Amino acid sequence: AKIADDDLPALRARAEAQPKHYPSQMAVASELVRTQQGAAAKPFLQRAAALAPPAGGEDGPFALLATIAIQTGDKAEARKNLRHLLDYNHDNIAAARTLATLALEANAGDEIDFALTRIADLDPFDGEAHTQLGRRQIAKGNADRALIEFKAALALGPANMADARTDLGEAYLKLGRKDEAKKEAFAALELAP
């Protein structure tokens, strides 16, 4: 007999009876999430995640676990699930943007770099991602990498051209290219309000 998609007791009973059946775990978890019962959905999602680590998508176990973690304020858990999701679901820009925001809030360096790099790779026209990535590279002493990111940001026509020129000049200065650094500094001064 087919169980109705919203028959929660029957879905739960089937999932409990078949703990190694991924569709059963996801069916009850999805209904629990849909009815705003994230905490109750969590064990089913964790079981589904363990059964299918590569499961991706916005309605997959890792995405839903991240959403529940954000709703309950467990941002470290959300970051962990988003990172796992992105390890398998490489083109999920929404997950990358959420991870970047959470990682920046937590000042989690490696996760910030991972998320910003993924955003810049997936959306090469995101000038802000290139700028942030460039500034992180400068802070790490990777002026050559920063230069690439700042040039990309500048080519995209940033909102604040003076800041973009200043960033580029700093990268040139760190690389010992003083003439180019000076040129960018003058350009930034001309553009400054």
Tab-separated table of C-alpha atoms in Angstrom:
chain	number	residue	atom	x	y	z
A	1	ALA	CA	0.000	0.000	0.000
A	2	LYS	CA	1.296	3.444	-0.940
A	3	ILE	CA	1.752	5.895	1.907
A	4	ALA	CA	0.449	9.417	1.348
A	5	ASP	CA	3.211	12.038	1.202
A	6	ASP	CA	1.771	13.837	4.226
A	7	ASP	CA	0.909	10.760	6.378
A	8	LEU	CA	3.556	11.540	8.979
A	9	PRO	CA	2.921	8.597	11.347
A	10	ALA	CA	3.100	6.105	8.460
A	11	LEU	CA	6.191	7.776	6.975
A	12	ARG	CA	7.892	7.756	10.370
A	13	ALA	CA	7.007	4.102	10.980
A	14	ARG	CA	8.389	3.072	7.580
A	15	ALA	CA	11.619	5.066	8.139
A	16	GLU	CA	12.107	3.507	11.592
A	17	ALA	CA	11.443	0.019	10.173
A	18	GLN	CA	13.873	0.590	7.277
A	19	PRO	CA	16.800	2.582	8.730
A	20	LYS	CA	19.038	1.777	5.734
A	21	HIS	CA	16.477	2.881	3.124
A	22	TYR	CA	17.427	6.381	1.941
A	23	PRO	CA	14.067	7.265	0.297
A	24	SER	CA	12.201	6.382	3.511
A	25	GLN	CA	14.495	8.595	5.602
A	26	MET	CA	14.129	11.502	3.171
A	27	ALA	CA	10.342	11.121	2.837
A	28	VAL	CA	9.717	11.558	6.571
A	29	ALA	CA	12.436	14.214	6.910
A	30	SER	CA	11.016	16.255	4.023
A	31	GLU	CA	7.524	16.189	5.524
A	32	LEU	CA	8.873	17.163	8.962
A	33	VAL	CA	10.827	20.062	7.451
A	34	ARG	CA	7.786	21.131	5.411
A	35	THR	CA	5.690	21.238	8.600
A	36	GLN	CA	8.334	23.289	10.472
A	37	GLN	CA	9.556	20.373	12.631
A	38	GLY	CA	13.256	20.695	11.927
A	39	ALA	CA	14.443	19.224	15.208
A	40	ALA	CA	12.356	16.084	14.612
A	41	ALA	CA	13.669	15.827	11.038
A	42	LYS	CA	17.320	15.983	12.071
A	43	PRO	CA	17.887	12.296	13.000
A	44	PHE	CA	16.266	11.138	9.736
A	45	LEU	CA	18.379	13.595	7.744
A	46	GLN	CA	21.541	12.486	9.550
A	47	ARG	CA	20.715	8.867	8.738
A	48	ALA	CA	20.063	9.778	5.080
A	49	ALA	CA	23.305	11.759	4.947
A	50	ALA	CA	25.261	8.773	6.268
A	51	LEU	CA	23.594	6.491	3.709
A	52	ALA	CA	24.350	8.792	0.753
A	53	PRO	CA	27.262	11.186	1.400
A	54	PRO	CA	27.198	12.538	-2.185
A	55	ALA	CA	23.502	13.492	-1.951
A	56	GLY	CA	23.287	17.115	-3.041
A	57	GLY	CA	20.684	19.607	-4.074
A	58	GLU	CA	18.619	22.151	-2.171
A	59	ASP	CA	16.332	19.421	-0.821
A	60	GLY	CA	19.117	16.927	-0.036
A	61	PRO	CA	20.057	15.947	3.511
A	62	PHE	CA	23.087	18.231	3.854
A	63	ALA	CA	21.257	21.318	2.563
A	64	LEU	CA	18.321	20.641	4.883
A	65	LEU	CA	20.621	19.968	7.854
A	66	ALA	CA	22.364	23.293	7.147
A	67	THR	CA	19.016	25.106	6.970
A	68	ILE	CA	17.882	23.597	10.276
A	69	ALA	CA	21.225	24.482	11.883
A	70	ILE	CA	20.899	28.103	10.715
A	71	GLN	CA	17.335	28.272	12.061
A	72	THR	CA	18.458	26.962	15.456
A	73	GLY	CA	21.504	29.254	15.565
A	74	ASP	CA	24.103	26.451	15.254
A	75	LYS	CA	26.174	28.200	12.621
A	76	ALA	CA	29.210	25.929	13.041
A	77	GLU	CA	27.015	22.925	12.220
A	78	ALA	CA	25.546	24.817	9.259
A	79	ARG	CA	29.052	25.564	7.929
A	80	LYS	CA	30.063	21.907	8.300
A	81	ASN	CA	27.024	20.724	6.312
A	82	LEU	CA	27.414	23.405	3.624
A	83	ARG	CA	31.083	22.532	3.187
A	84	HIS	CA	30.209	18.854	2.811
A	85	LEU	CA	27.458	19.734	0.324
A	86	LEU	CA	29.910	21.793	-1.751
A	87	ASP	CA	32.477	18.982	-1.746
A	88	TYR	CA	30.008	16.948	-3.811
A	89	ASN	CA	27.708	19.590	-5.312
A	90	HIS	CA	30.441	21.777	-6.849
A	91	ASP	CA	28.169	24.190	-8.717
A	92	ASN	CA	25.850	25.131	-5.838
A	93	ILE	CA	26.480	28.878	-5.735
A	94	ALA	CA	23.689	29.513	-3.214
A	95	ALA	CA	25.396	27.161	-0.748
A	96	ALA	CA	28.755	28.823	-1.437
A	97	ARG	CA	27.310	32.283	-0.768
A	98	THR	CA	25.677	31.121	2.463
A	99	LEU	CA	28.920	29.451	3.558
A	100	ALA	CA	30.867	32.647	2.772
A	101	THR	CA	28.502	34.734	4.896
A	102	LEU	CA	28.642	32.318	7.838
A	103	ALA	CA	32.415	31.861	7.550
A	104	LEU	CA	32.990	35.641	7.461
A	105	GLU	CA	30.831	36.035	10.603
A	106	ALA	CA	32.893	33.351	12.357
A	107	ASN	CA	36.197	34.580	10.906
A	108	ALA	CA	36.849	30.991	9.763
A	109	GLY	CA	39.745	31.668	7.387
A	110	ASP	CA	39.975	28.420	5.431
A	111	GLU	CA	36.204	28.309	4.932
A	112	ILE	CA	36.152	31.961	3.827
A	113	ASP	CA	38.843	31.258	1.221
A	114	PHE	CA	37.094	28.077	0.061
A	115	ALA	CA	33.696	29.778	-0.282
A	116	LEU	CA	34.999	32.963	-1.951
A	117	THR	CA	37.070	30.920	-4.417
A	118	ARG	CA	34.036	28.788	-5.250
A	119	ILE	CA	31.891	31.927	-5.757
A	120	ALA	CA	34.527	33.553	-7.982
A	121	ASP	CA	34.830	30.339	-10.006
A	122	LEU	CA	31.066	29.908	-10.401
A	123	ASP	CA	30.239	33.580	-10.913
A	124	PRO	CA	33.284	35.251	-12.480
A	125	PHE	CA	31.288	38.505	-12.702
A	126	ASP	CA	30.981	38.800	-8.893
A	127	GLY	CA	33.410	41.654	-8.361
A	128	GLU	CA	32.889	41.704	-4.589
A	129	ALA	CA	34.037	38.065	-4.324
A	130	HIS	CA	37.184	38.903	-6.323
A	131	THR	CA	37.851	41.945	-4.115
A	132	GLN	CA	37.412	40.009	-0.859
A	133	LEU	CA	39.542	37.161	-2.169
A	134	GLY	CA	42.252	39.613	-3.233
A	135	ARG	CA	42.295	41.267	0.190
A	136	ARG	CA	42.574	37.852	1.867
A	137	GLN	CA	45.470	36.984	-0.454
A	138	ILE	CA	47.255	40.269	0.412
A	139	ALA	CA	46.848	39.504	4.124
A	140	LYS	CA	48.426	36.075	3.537
A	141	GLY	CA	51.325	37.573	1.604
A	142	ASN	CA	50.209	36.196	-1.774
A	143	ALA	CA	50.462	39.456	-3.697
A	144	ASP	CA	50.651	37.717	-7.085
A	145	ARG	CA	47.307	35.941	-6.468
A	146	ALA	CA	45.836	39.163	-5.063
A	147	LEU	CA	46.873	41.032	-8.205
A	148	ILE	CA	44.865	38.611	-10.371
A	149	GLU	CA	41.771	39.017	-8.180
A	150	PHE	CA	42.047	42.821	-8.017
A	151	LYS	CA	42.471	43.068	-11.805
A	152	ALA	CA	39.347	40.923	-12.237
A	153	ALA	CA	37.406	43.133	-9.807
A	154	LEU	CA	38.584	46.290	-11.578
A	155	ALA	CA	37.638	44.907	-15.004
A	156	LEU	CA	34.089	44.310	-13.736
A	157	GLY	CA	33.567	48.008	-12.960
A	158	PRO	CA	33.372	48.050	-9.165
A	159	ALA	CA	30.985	50.344	-7.289
A	160	ASN	CA	33.950	52.079	-5.634
A	161	MET	CA	36.620	52.547	-8.280
A	162	ALA	CA	38.954	54.427	-5.894
A	163	ASP	CA	39.029	51.463	-3.485
A	164	ALA	CA	39.633	49.077	-6.396
A	165	ARG	CA	42.589	51.163	-7.612
A	166	THR	CA	43.965	51.322	-4.047
A	167	ASP	CA	43.733	47.525	-3.703
A	168	LEU	CA	45.508	47.051	-7.023
A	169	GLY	CA	48.203	49.544	-6.031
A	170	GLU	CA	48.794	47.683	-2.775
A	171	ALA	CA	49.298	44.423	-4.646
A	172	TYR	CA	51.776	46.088	-7.017
A	173	LEU	CA	53.643	47.602	-4.064
A	174	LYS	CA	53.936	44.216	-2.325
A	175	LEU	CA	55.318	42.793	-5.563
A	176	GLY	CA	57.949	45.563	-5.683
A	177	ARG	CA	56.410	47.120	-8.803
A	178	LYS	CA	56.646	50.700	-7.512
A	179	ASP	CA	55.895	52.556	-10.764
A	180	GLU	CA	52.644	50.645	-11.270
A	181	ALA	CA	51.766	51.091	-7.582
A	182	LYS	CA	52.306	54.854	-7.877
A	183	LYS	CA	50.153	54.999	-11.022
A	184	GLU	CA	47.301	53.224	-9.197
A	185	ALA	CA	47.690	55.492	-6.145
A	186	PHE	CA	47.341	58.600	-8.346
A	187	ALA	CA	44.346	57.074	-10.127
A	188	ALA	CA	42.731	56.342	-6.763
A	189	LEU	CA	43.344	59.924	-5.588
A	190	GLU	CA	41.780	61.333	-8.758
A	191	LEU	CA	38.714	59.151	-8.254
A	192	ALA	CA	38.339	59.761	-4.515
A	193	PRO	CA	35.362	61.945	-3.545
